[in-house]
PDB file of C-alpha atoms in Angstrom:
ATOM      1  CA  MET A1430       0.863  24.682  16.722  1.00  0.00           C
ATOM      2  CA  PHE A1431       3.279  22.373  15.451  1.00  0.00           C
ATOM      3  CA  PHE A1432       3.919  18.992  16.326  1.00  0.00           C
ATOM      4  CA  ARG A1433       7.158  17.092  16.978  1.00  0.00           C
ATOM      5  CA  CYS A1434       8.638  13.997  15.035  1.00  0.00           C
ATOM      6  CA  PHE A1435      11.185  11.560  16.743  1.00  0.00           C
ATOM      7  CA  SER A1436      12.331   9.095  17.932  1.00  0.00           C
ATOM      8  CA  THR A1437      12.578   7.957  22.007  1.00  0.00           C
ATOM      9  CA  PRO A1438      16.597   7.723  22.403  1.00  0.00           C
ATOM     10  CA  GLY A1439      18.107   4.579  23.898  1.00  0.00           C
ATOM     11  CA  MET A1440      18.326   2.391  20.817  1.00  0.00           C
ATOM     12  CA  GLY A1441      21.156   4.842  18.981  1.00  0.00           C
ATOM     13  CA  LEU A1442      18.764   5.358  15.783  1.00  0.00           C
ATOM     14  CA  LYS A1443      20.679   9.300  15.508  1.00  0.00           C
ATOM     15  CA  GLU A1444      24.401   7.143  15.095  1.00  0.00           C
ATOM     16  CA  ILE A1445      22.844   5.497  11.586  1.00  0.00           C
ATOM     17  CA  TYR A1446      20.369   8.943  10.486  1.00  0.00           C
ATOM     18  CA  PRO A1447      23.497   8.933   7.493  1.00  0.00           C
ATOM     19  CA  ASP A1448      22.789   5.486   6.390  1.00  0.00           C
ATOM     20  CA  LEU A1449      19.278   5.653   7.207  1.00  0.00           C
ATOM     21  CA  ALA A1450      18.445   8.039   5.227  1.00  0.00           C
ATOM     22  CA  ILE A1451      20.184   6.987   1.862  1.00  0.00           C
ATOM     23  CA  PHE A1452      18.579   3.374   2.119  1.00  0.00           C
ATOM     24  CA  LEU A1453      15.169   5.461   2.434  1.00  0.00           C
ATOM     25  CA  LEU A1454      16.221   8.027  -0.436  1.00  0.00           C
ATOM     26  CA  VAL A1455      17.435   4.591  -2.529  1.00  0.00           C
ATOM     27  CA  VAL A1456      13.672   3.183  -1.651  1.00  0.00           C
ATOM     28  CA  TYR A1457      12.142   6.171  -2.282  1.00  0.00           C
ATOM     29  CA  ILE A1458      13.539   6.607  -5.615  1.00  0.00           C
ATOM     30  CA  MET A1459      13.058   2.861  -6.835  1.00  0.00           C
ATOM     31  CA  VAL A1460       9.432   2.947  -5.448  1.00  0.00           C
ATOM     32  CA  LEU A1461       8.528   6.040  -8.168  1.00  0.00           C
ATOM     33  CA  ILE A1462      10.681   4.929 -10.949  1.00  0.00           C
ATOM     34  CA  GLY A1463       8.910   1.358 -11.024  1.00  0.00           C
ATOM     35  CA  ASN A1464       5.367   2.097  -9.707  1.00  0.00           C
ATOM     36  CA  THR A1465       5.858   5.186 -12.470  1.00  0.00           C
ATOM     37  CA  MET A1466       7.107   2.921 -15.402  1.00  0.00           C
ATOM     38  CA  ILE A1467       3.717   0.273 -14.876  1.00  0.00           C
ATOM     39  CA  ILE A1468       1.276   3.487 -14.674  1.00  0.00           C
ATOM     40  CA  THR A1469       3.409   5.007 -17.714  1.00  0.00           C
ATOM     41  CA  LEU A1470       3.486   1.461 -19.527  1.00  0.00           C
ATOM     42  CA  VAL A1471      -0.257   0.753 -18.721  1.00  0.00           C
ATOM     43  CA  LEU A1472      -1.611   3.859 -20.259  1.00  0.00           C
ATOM     44  CA  LEU A1473       0.403   3.847 -23.734  1.00  0.00           C
ATOM     45  CA  ASP A1474       0.320   0.105 -24.137  1.00  0.00           C
ATOM     46  CA  SER A1475      -3.078  -0.678 -25.884  1.00  0.00           C
ATOM     47  CA  LYS A1476      -2.598  -4.434 -25.083  1.00  0.00           C
ATOM     48  CA  LEU A1477      -2.362  -3.911 -21.272  1.00  0.00           C
ATOM     49  CA  HIS A1478      -5.806  -2.362 -21.354  1.00  0.00           C
ATOM     50  CA  THR A1479      -7.416  -4.555 -19.369  1.00  0.00           C
ATOM     51  CA  PRO A1480      -9.510  -5.364 -16.064  1.00  0.00           C
ATOM     52  CA  MET A1481      -5.974  -6.088 -14.306  1.00  0.00           C
ATOM     53  CA  TYR A1482      -3.501  -4.114 -15.813  1.00  0.00           C
ATOM     54  CA  ILE A1483      -6.360  -1.359 -14.393  1.00  0.00           C
ATOM     55  CA  PHE A1484      -6.646  -2.838 -11.386  1.00  0.00           C
ATOM     56  CA  LEU A1485      -2.392  -2.749 -11.083  1.00  0.00           C
ATOM     57  CA  CYS A1486      -2.186   1.066 -12.732  1.00  0.00           C
ATOM     58  CA  ASN A1487      -4.417   2.027  -9.784  1.00  0.00           C
ATOM     59  CA  LEU A1488      -2.392   0.049  -7.112  1.00  0.00           C
ATOM     60  CA  SER A1489       0.760   1.672  -8.203  1.00  0.00           C
ATOM     61  CA  LEU A1490      -0.444   5.463  -7.708  1.00  0.00           C
ATOM     62  CA  THR A1491      -1.819   4.022  -4.227  1.00  0.00           C
ATOM     63  CA  ASP A1492       2.085   3.015  -3.939  1.00  0.00           C
ATOM     64  CA  ILE A1493       2.911   6.426  -4.713  1.00  0.00           C
ATOM     65  CA  VAL A1494       0.911   8.366  -2.769  1.00  0.00           C
ATOM     66  CA  ILE A1495       1.179   6.155   0.588  1.00  0.00           C
ATOM     67  CA  THR A1496       5.305   6.585   0.014  1.00  0.00           C
ATOM     68  CA  THR A1497       4.952  10.055  -0.666  1.00  0.00           C
ATOM     69  CA  SER A1498       2.950  10.614   2.239  1.00  0.00           C
ATOM     70  CA  VAL A1499       5.659   9.476   4.788  1.00  0.00           C
ATOM     71  CA  LEU A1500       9.002   9.586   3.016  1.00  0.00           C
ATOM     72  CA  PRO A1501      10.759  12.348   2.289  1.00  0.00           C
ATOM     73  CA  LYS A1502       9.504  13.485   5.775  1.00  0.00           C
ATOM     74  CA  MET A1503      11.859  10.906   7.182  1.00  0.00           C
ATOM     75  CA  ILE A1504      14.362  11.622   4.923  1.00  0.00           C
ATOM     76  CA  SER A1505      14.727  15.328   6.103  1.00  0.00           C
ATOM     77  CA  VAL A1506      14.518  14.086   9.869  1.00  0.00           C
ATOM     78  CA  CYS A1507      17.662  11.840   9.202  1.00  0.00           C
ATOM     79  CA  LEU A1508      19.489  14.533   7.053  1.00  0.00           C
ATOM     80  CA  TRP A1509      18.079  17.876   8.608  1.00  0.00           C
ATOM     81  CA  ASN A1510      16.933  17.408  11.762  1.00  0.00           C
ATOM     82  CA  ASP A1511      13.816  18.864  10.264  1.00  0.00           C
ATOM     83  CA  VAL A1512      11.059  17.119  13.106  1.00  0.00           C
ATOM     84  CA  SER A1513       8.840  19.825  13.200  1.00  0.00           C
ATOM     85  CA  ILE A1514       5.480  19.498  10.954  1.00  0.00           C
ATOM     86  CA  SER A1515       2.116  21.731  11.015  1.00  0.00           C
ATOM     87  CA  PHE A1516      -0.850  20.497  12.612  1.00  0.00           C
ATOM     88  CA  ALA A1517      -3.158  21.128   9.125  1.00  0.00           C
ATOM     89  CA  GLY A1518       0.435  18.876   7.815  1.00  0.00           C
ATOM     90  CA  CYS A1519       0.334  16.185  10.199  1.00  0.00           C
ATOM     91  CA  PHE A1520      -3.249  15.401  10.169  1.00  0.00           C
ATOM     92  CA  LEU A1521      -2.854  15.906   5.855  1.00  0.00           C
ATOM     93  CA  GLN A1522      -0.547  13.257   5.897  1.00  0.00           C
ATOM     94  CA  MET A1523      -2.731  10.757   8.488  1.00  0.00           C
ATOM     95  CA  TYR A1524      -5.623  11.780   6.193  1.00  0.00           C
ATOM     96  CA  THR A1525      -3.495  10.293   3.004  1.00  0.00           C
ATOM     97  CA  TYR A1526      -1.429   7.442   4.575  1.00  0.00           C
ATOM     98  CA  LEU A1527      -4.183   6.013   6.374  1.00  0.00           C
ATOM     99  CA  ALA A1528      -6.928   6.619   2.726  1.00  0.00           C
ATOM    100  CA  PHE A1529      -5.073   5.127   0.430  1.00  0.00           C
ATOM    101  CA  GLN A1530      -3.738   2.518   2.565  1.00  0.00           C
ATOM    102  CA  ILE A1531      -7.286   1.688   2.823  1.00  0.00           C
ATOM    103  CA  ALA A1532      -8.098   1.704  -0.471  1.00  0.00           C
ATOM    104  CA  GLU A1533      -5.005  -0.776  -1.591  1.00  0.00           C
ATOM    105  CA  VAL A1534      -6.746  -3.119   0.615  1.00  0.00           C
ATOM    106  CA  PHE A1535      -9.796  -3.340  -1.739  1.00  0.00           C
ATOM    107  CA  LEU A1536      -7.813  -2.738  -4.726  1.00  0.00           C
ATOM    108  CA  LEU A1537      -6.591  -5.956  -4.240  1.00  0.00           C
ATOM    109  CA  CYS A1538      -9.784  -7.109  -3.335  1.00  0.00           C
ATOM    110  CA  ALA A1539     -10.580  -6.053  -6.606  1.00  0.00           C
ATOM    111  CA  MET A1540      -7.727  -8.076  -8.158  1.00  0.00           C
ATOM    112  CA  ALA A1541      -8.478 -11.249  -6.687  1.00  0.00           C
ATOM    113  CA  TYR A1542     -12.302 -11.475  -7.923  1.00  0.00           C
ATOM    114  CA  ASP A1543     -10.715 -10.183 -11.566  1.00  0.00           C
ATOM    115  CA  ARG A1544      -7.950 -13.615 -11.289  1.00  0.00           C
ATOM    116  CA  TYR A1545     -11.135 -15.423  -9.623  1.00  0.00           C
ATOM    117  CA  VAL A1546     -13.039 -14.500 -12.785  1.00  0.00           C
ATOM    118  CA  ALA A1547     -10.893 -15.499 -15.237  1.00  0.00           C
ATOM    119  CA  ILE A1548      -9.563 -18.918 -13.870  1.00  0.00           C
ATOM    120  CA  CYS A1549     -13.027 -19.593 -12.833  1.00  0.00           C
ATOM    121  CA  ASN A1550     -15.294 -18.393 -15.752  1.00  0.00           C
ATOM    122  CA  PRO A1551     -13.120 -18.001 -18.736  1.00  0.00           C
ATOM    123  CA  LEU A1552     -15.781 -18.239 -21.202  1.00  0.00           C
ATOM    124  CA  ARG A1553     -17.747 -15.276 -19.402  1.00  0.00           C
ATOM    125  CA  TYR A1554     -14.232 -13.025 -18.054  1.00  0.00           C
ATOM    126  CA  ASN A1555     -14.994 -10.557 -21.234  1.00  0.00           C
ATOM    127  CA  SER A1556     -18.581 -10.393 -20.041  1.00  0.00           C
ATOM    128  CA  ILE A1557     -18.385  -9.879 -16.390  1.00  0.00           C
ATOM    129  CA  MET A1558     -15.192  -7.823 -16.102  1.00  0.00           C
ATOM    130  CA  THR A1559     -16.551  -5.679 -18.147  1.00  0.00           C
ATOM    131  CA  ILE A1560     -14.389  -2.090 -18.127  1.00  0.00           C
ATOM    132  CA  LYS A1561     -17.729  -0.425 -16.766  1.00  0.00           C
ATOM    133  CA  VAL A1562     -17.269  -3.043 -13.809  1.00  0.00           C
ATOM    134  CA  CYS A1563     -13.624  -2.571 -13.816  1.00  0.00           C
ATOM    135  CA  VAL A1564     -14.185   1.267 -13.098  1.00  0.00           C
ATOM    136  CA  ILE A1565     -17.146   0.789 -10.209  1.00  0.00           C
ATOM    137  CA  LEU A1566     -14.588  -2.293  -8.596  1.00  0.00           C
ATOM    138  CA  ALA A1567     -12.167   0.702  -8.820  1.00  0.00           C
ATOM    139  CA  SER A1568     -14.122   3.732  -7.769  1.00  0.00           C
ATOM    140  CA  THR A1569     -15.230   2.030  -4.814  1.00  0.00           C
ATOM    141  CA  ALA A1570     -12.203   1.263  -3.384  1.00  0.00           C
ATOM    142  CA  TRP A1571     -11.193   4.565  -3.883  1.00  0.00           C
ATOM    143  CA  ALA A1572     -14.309   6.010  -2.134  1.00  0.00           C
ATOM    144  CA  LEU A1573     -14.407   3.688   0.497  1.00  0.00           C
ATOM    145  CA  GLY A1574      -9.950   4.934   0.339  1.00  0.00           C
ATOM    146  CA  MET A1575     -11.476   8.113   1.024  1.00  0.00           C
ATOM    147  CA  ILE A1576     -14.685   8.196   3.175  1.00  0.00           C
ATOM    148  CA  LEU A1577     -13.793   5.109   6.044  1.00  0.00           C
ATOM    149  CA  PRO A1578     -10.605   6.968   7.811  1.00  0.00           C
ATOM    150  CA  ALA A1579     -12.809  10.682   7.655  1.00  0.00           C
ATOM    151  CA  LEU A1580     -13.876  10.336  11.031  1.00  0.00           C
ATOM    152  CA  SER A1581     -11.738   9.069  12.880  1.00  0.00           C
ATOM    153  CA  VAL A1582      -9.303  11.980  11.175  1.00  0.00           C
ATOM    154  CA  ILE A1583     -12.120  14.699  11.970  1.00  0.00           C
ATOM    155  CA  LEU A1584     -12.308  13.528  15.597  1.00  0.00           C
ATOM    156  CA  ALA A1585      -8.870  13.425  16.146  1.00  0.00           C
ATOM    157  CA  SER A1586      -8.252  16.607  14.700  1.00  0.00           C
ATOM    158  CA  ILE A1587     -10.969  18.316  17.770  1.00  0.00           C
ATOM    159  CA  LEU A1588      -9.386  17.119  20.877  1.00  0.00           C
ATOM    160  CA  PRO A1589      -7.422  19.238  22.791  1.00  0.00           C
ATOM    161  CA  PHE A1590      -3.539  18.480  22.951  1.00  0.00           C
ATOM    162  CA  CYS A1591      -1.351  18.532  25.830  1.00  0.00           C
ATOM    163  CA  SER A1592       1.722  16.955  24.368  1.00  0.00           C
ATOM    164  CA  ASN A1593       3.706  17.939  20.860  1.00  0.00           C
ATOM    165  CA  GLN A1594       6.138  15.857  20.970  1.00  0.00           C
ATOM    166  CA  ILE A1595       5.186  12.519  19.017  1.00  0.00           C
ATOM    167  CA  MET A1596       7.202   9.318  19.304  1.00  0.00           C
ATOM    168  CA  PHE A1597       7.454   8.567  15.988  1.00  0.00           C
ATOM    169  CA  TRP A1598       8.739   9.439  12.639  1.00  0.00           C
ATOM    170  CA  PHE A1599       5.356  10.786  10.957  1.00  0.00           C
ATOM    171  CA  CYS A1600       2.032  11.315  11.811  1.00  0.00           C
ATOM    172  CA  ASP A1601       0.024   7.609  12.587  1.00  0.00           C
ATOM    173  CA  TYR A1602      -2.960   7.709  14.700  1.00  0.00           C
ATOM    174  CA  PRO A1603      -2.365   6.248  17.500  1.00  0.00           C
ATOM    175  CA  PRO A1604       0.858   8.530  18.429  1.00  0.00           C
ATOM    176  CA  ILE A1605      -1.298  11.477  17.671  1.00  0.00           C
ATOM    177  CA  VAL A1606      -4.293  10.900  20.096  1.00  0.00           C
ATOM    178  CA  THR A1607      -2.646   9.159  22.491  1.00  0.00           C
ATOM    179  CA  LEU A1608      -1.215  12.653  23.020  1.00  0.00           C
ATOM    180  CA  SER A1609      -4.468  13.904  23.868  1.00  0.00           C
ATOM    181  CA  CYS A1610      -5.572  15.632  27.258  1.00  0.00           C
ATOM    182  CA  LEU A1611      -8.761  13.213  27.144  1.00  0.00           C
ATOM    183  CA  ASP A1612      -9.187   9.485  27.151  1.00  0.00           C
ATOM    184  CA  THR A1613      -9.212   8.651  23.821  1.00  0.00           C
ATOM    185  CA  THR A1614     -10.452   5.035  24.364  1.00  0.00           C
ATOM    186  CA  LEU A1615     -13.473   5.373  22.366  1.00  0.00           C
ATOM    187  CA  LEU A1616     -11.574   7.434  19.278  1.00  0.00           C
ATOM    188  CA  ILE A1617      -8.882   4.172  19.259  1.00  0.00           C
ATOM    189  CA  ASP A1618     -11.330   1.531  19.595  1.00  0.00           C
ATOM    190  CA  LEU A1619     -13.324   2.913  16.669  1.00  0.00           C
ATOM    191  CA  ALA A1620     -10.132   3.005  14.048  1.00  0.00           C
ATOM    192  CA  LEU A1621      -9.534  -0.454  15.790  1.00  0.00           C
ATOM    193  CA  ALA A1622     -12.949  -1.196  14.680  1.00  0.00           C
ATOM    194  CA  CYS A1623     -12.599   0.659  11.222  1.00  0.00           C
ATOM    195  CA  ALA A1624      -8.835  -1.002  10.593  1.00  0.00           C
ATOM    196  CA  LEU A1625     -10.549  -4.881  11.675  1.00  0.00           C
ATOM    197  CA  PHE A1626     -13.346  -4.447   9.658  1.00  0.00           C
ATOM    198  CA  VAL A1627     -11.125  -3.174   6.672  1.00  0.00           C
ATOM    199  CA  MET A1628      -8.755  -6.116   7.100  1.00  0.00           C
ATOM    200  CA  TYR A1629     -11.383  -9.207   7.710  1.00  0.00           C
ATOM    201  CA  PHE A1630     -13.650  -7.706   5.177  1.00  0.00           C
ATOM    202  CA  SER A1631     -10.581  -8.058   2.121  1.00  0.00           C
ATOM    203  CA  PHE A1632      -8.921 -11.174   3.674  1.00  0.00           C
ATOM    204  CA  THR A1633     -12.421 -13.300   3.306  1.00  0.00           C
ATOM    205  CA  VAL A1634     -12.433 -11.966  -0.040  1.00  0.00           C
ATOM    206  CA  ILE A1635      -9.173 -12.661  -0.921  1.00  0.00           C
ATOM    207  CA  ILE A1636      -9.605 -15.786   0.775  1.00  0.00           C
ATOM    208  CA  TRP A1637     -12.462 -16.941  -0.981  1.00  0.00           C
ATOM    209  CA  SER A1638     -11.220 -15.936  -4.245  1.00  0.00           C
ATOM    210  CA  TYR A1639      -8.024 -18.362  -4.352  1.00  0.00           C
ATOM    211  CA  CYS A1640     -10.169 -21.365  -2.383  1.00  0.00           C
ATOM    212  CA  LYS A1641     -12.725 -21.314  -5.191  1.00  0.00           C
ATOM    213  CA  ILE A1642      -9.435 -20.271  -7.748  1.00  0.00           C
ATOM    214  CA  ILE A1643      -7.112 -24.006  -6.224  1.00  0.00           C
ATOM    215  CA  LYS A1644     -10.506 -25.924  -6.233  1.00  0.00           C
ATOM    216  CA  SER A1645     -10.904 -24.765 -10.312  1.00  0.00           C
ATOM    217  CA  VAL A1646      -7.154 -25.717 -10.896  1.00  0.00           C
ATOM    218  CA  CYS A1647      -7.173 -28.671  -9.596  1.00  0.00           C
ATOM    219  CA  LYS A1648      -9.684 -29.968 -11.816  1.00  0.00           C
ATOM    220  CA  ILE A1649      -7.752 -29.216 -15.028  1.00  0.00           C
ATOM    221  CA  ALA A1650      -6.724 -32.438 -16.181  1.00  0.00           C
ATOM    222  CA  THR A1651      -2.902 -31.192 -17.254  1.00  0.00           C
ATOM    223  CA  SER A1652       0.019 -30.125 -14.644  1.00  0.00           C
ATOM    224  CA  GLU A1653       1.256 -27.607 -17.698  1.00  0.00           C
ATOM    225  CA  GLY A1654      -2.516 -26.276 -17.672  1.00  0.00           C
ATOM    226  CA  ARG A1655      -2.654 -25.838 -13.877  1.00  0.00           C
ATOM    227  CA  LYS A1656       1.082 -24.285 -14.323  1.00  0.00           C
ATOM    228  CA  LYS A1657      -0.307 -22.061 -15.856  1.00  0.00           C
ATOM    229  CA  ALA A1658      -3.428 -21.443 -14.265  1.00  0.00           C
ATOM    230  CA  PHE A1659      -1.198 -20.631 -11.325  1.00  0.00           C
ATOM    231  CA  SER A1660       1.099 -18.414 -13.164  1.00  0.00           C
ATOM    232  CA  THR A1661      -1.581 -16.172 -13.855  1.00  0.00           C
ATOM    233  CA  CYS A1662      -2.385 -14.767 -10.316  1.00  0.00           C
ATOM    234  CA  SER A1663       1.271 -16.205  -8.575  1.00  0.00           C
ATOM    235  CA  SER A1664       1.770 -12.455  -9.026  1.00  0.00           C
ATOM    236  CA  HIS A1665      -0.907 -10.916  -6.900  1.00  0.00           C
ATOM    237  CA  LEU A1666      -0.617 -13.583  -4.650  1.00  0.00           C
ATOM    238  CA  VAL A1667       2.541 -12.449  -3.739  1.00  0.00           C
ATOM    239  CA  VAL A1668       1.920  -8.279  -3.347  1.00  0.00           C
ATOM    240  CA  VAL A1669      -1.639  -9.600  -0.823  1.00  0.00           C
ATOM    241  CA  LEU A1670       1.238 -11.888   1.208  1.00  0.00           C
ATOM    242  CA  THR A1671       3.480  -9.252   1.635  1.00  0.00           C
ATOM    243  CA  PHE A1672       0.618  -6.569   2.389  1.00  0.00           C
ATOM    244  CA  TYR A1673      -0.640  -8.654   4.634  1.00  0.00           C
ATOM    245  CA  ILE A1674       2.383 -10.188   6.714  1.00  0.00           C
ATOM    246  CA  ALA A1675       3.716  -6.442   6.889  1.00  0.00           C
ATOM    247  CA  HIS A1676       0.524  -4.829   8.354  1.00  0.00           C
ATOM    248  CA  SER A1677       0.334  -7.785  10.914  1.00  0.00           C
ATOM    249  CA  CYS A1678       3.383  -7.538  12.186  1.00  0.00           C
ATOM    250  CA  VAL A1679       2.302  -3.773  13.097  1.00  0.00           C
ATOM    251  CA  TYR A1680      -0.785  -4.551  14.670  1.00  0.00           C
ATOM    252  CA  ILE A1681       0.637  -7.072  16.683  1.00  0.00           C
ATOM    253  CA  SER A1682       4.235  -5.114  17.667  1.00  0.00           C
ATOM    254  CA  ALA A1683       2.083  -2.418  18.726  1.00  0.00           C
ATOM    255  CA  LYS A1684      -0.492  -4.378  21.224  1.00  0.00           C
ATOM    256  CA  SER A1685       2.927  -5.866  22.617  1.00  0.00           C
ATOM    257  CA  TYR A1686       4.451  -4.143  25.923  1.00  0.00           C
ATOM    258  CA  HIS A1687       7.624  -5.237  25.589  1.00  0.00           C
ATOM    259  CA  ILE A1688       8.640  -4.287  22.102  1.00  0.00           C
ATOM    260  CA  HIS A1689      10.933  -1.161  22.838  1.00  0.00           C
ATOM    261  CA  PRO A1690       8.926   2.655  20.340  1.00  0.00           C
ATOM    262  CA  ASN A1691      12.449   2.185  18.449  1.00  0.00           C
ATOM    263  CA  VAL A1692      11.476  -1.013  16.999  1.00  0.00           C
ATOM    264  CA  LEU A1693       7.579  -0.642  16.557  1.00  0.00           C
ATOM    265  CA  ILE A1694       9.089   2.875  14.535  1.00  0.00           C
ATOM    266  CA  LEU A1695      11.443   0.266  12.228  1.00  0.00           C
ATOM    267  CA  ILE A1696       8.830  -1.638  11.770  1.00  0.00           C
ATOM    268  CA  SER A1697       6.100   0.639  10.888  1.00  0.00           C
ATOM    269  CA  ILE A1698       9.174   2.127   8.581  1.00  0.00           C
ATOM    270  CA  VAL A1699       9.711  -1.382   6.746  1.00  0.00           C
ATOM    271  CA  ASN A1700       5.592  -1.222   6.176  1.00  0.00           C
ATOM    272  CA  CYS A1701       5.690   1.693   4.535  1.00  0.00           C
ATOM    273  CA  ILE A1702       7.861   0.419   1.713  1.00  0.00           C
ATOM    274  CA  LEU A1703       7.553  -3.352   1.430  1.00  0.00           C
ATOM    275  CA  THR A1704       4.928  -3.317  -0.499  1.00  0.00           C
ATOM    276  CA  PRO A1705       5.051  -0.579  -2.964  1.00  0.00           C
ATOM    277  CA  LEU A1706       8.855  -1.882  -3.511  1.00  0.00           C
ATOM    278  CA  VAL A1707       7.558  -5.342  -3.863  1.00  0.00           C
ATOM    279  CA  ASN A1708       4.518  -4.666  -6.240  1.00  0.00           C
ATOM    280  CA  PRO A1709       6.506  -3.313  -9.282  1.00  0.00           C
ATOM    281  CA  LEU A1710       9.402  -5.946  -8.780  1.00  0.00           C
ATOM    282  CA  VAL A1711       7.099  -8.586  -8.833  1.00  0.00           C
ATOM    283  CA  TYR A1712       4.994  -7.309 -11.987  1.00  0.00           C
ATOM    284  CA  SER A1713       8.252  -6.359 -13.522  1.00  0.00           C
ATOM    285  CA  PHE A1714      10.241  -9.395 -13.614  1.00  0.00           C
ATOM    286  CA  ARG A1715       6.935 -12.083 -13.135  1.00  0.00           C
ATOM    287  CA  ASN A1716       5.290 -10.691 -15.688  1.00  0.00           C
ATOM    288  CA  LYS A1717       5.612 -11.224 -19.298  1.00  0.00           C
ATOM    289  CA  GLN A1718       3.129  -8.860 -20.897  1.00  0.00           C
ATOM    290  CA  ILE A1719       4.918  -6.084 -18.779  1.00  0.00           C
ATOM    291  CA  LYS A1720       8.483  -7.333 -19.991  1.00  0.00           C
ATOM    292  CA  ASP A1721       6.165  -7.146 -23.609  1.00  0.00           C
ATOM    293  CA  SER A1722       5.698  -3.841 -23.518  1.00  0.00           C
ATOM    294  CA  VAL A1723       9.238  -2.434 -22.235  1.00  0.00           C
ATOM    295  CA  LEU A1724      10.636  -4.033 -24.649  1.00  0.00           C
ATOM    296  CA  LYS A1725       8.355  -2.565 -27.589  1.00  0.00           C
ATOM    297  CA  LEU A1726       8.296   0.698 -25.963  1.00  0.00           C
ATOM    298  CA  LEU A1727      12.500   0.911 -25.893  1.00  0.00           C
ATOM    299  CA  PRO A1728      13.117   2.025 -29.567  1.00  0.00           C
ATOM    300  CA  LYS A1729       9.934   4.242 -29.771  1.00  0.00           C
ATOM    301  CA  LEU A1730      12.120   5.754 -26.777  1.00  0.00           C
ATOM    302  CA  ASN A1731      15.495   5.652 -28.866  1.00  0.00           C
ATOM    303  CA  LEU A1732      14.122   6.745 -31.972  1.00  0.00           C
ATOM    304  CA  THR A1733      12.397   9.613 -30.581  1.00  0.00           C
ATOM    305  CA  ARG A1734      15.812  10.543 -28.701  1.00  0.00           C
ATOM    306  CA  SER A1735      17.177  10.538 -32.528  1.00  0.00           C
ATOM    307  CA  ASP A1736      14.422  12.727 -33.322  1.00  0.00           C
TER     308      ASP A1736
END
């Protein structure tokens, strides 16, 4: 069995397919280069072998997998009208996309906790945020990402389907489940409950962490000290805000009955690419240690080429 991914006619998306393909290809290349650069720098530079950068390395990996699970297929649809995807490929894409999105949420939680300890308990930071604790937090994020969407995806995969025409550009959960011949209200409610648990739990942890951080920073006597403390978590805060704003737009638009399906598709495309694109840009341009690591690595690369 094959599914066919396409956008609903009416807004003329096919007219912009060539331009959209170029845009998505450029974004995909930027995501790959930016996030691969961060992973490479963290692995090669011993000064970056700290909890914050280990979490960042994991975050970059999730961003690469999320975009790779979706963008190549989108680009092939635009360039070659390659709208077919196998049954197994569709559910593999769905599971990969959901699992790594969930893992990313919990990695952002772990990074928020790391920043909380760094600012609120600086003297105990090294004893609290050990490599062991860091590995446990990262492993938990990955495990939750792999486990939480599994039941929903398995149940969806055994449904009888009355149609194979997906009114979407990739195999996201709601567009696939709504193709079933059965009443899927319970399945959609189960998936929604899982999504709300992930979003609200992670949001609560992040808000709690930043409330503690703000309270601690306000106690610092000098403005220079407050500025320095805030700067250590500003990059993470930008990525968190980007992630939650993008996902909130998707949830709000999905609940609206007055939004054209093509607009939903465009919102989902932005949601897929925004955080993976912002993450390396924010951490590259705003982070001194990343900049220093790049400057240190460049002479080594030039020396290797000359040899």
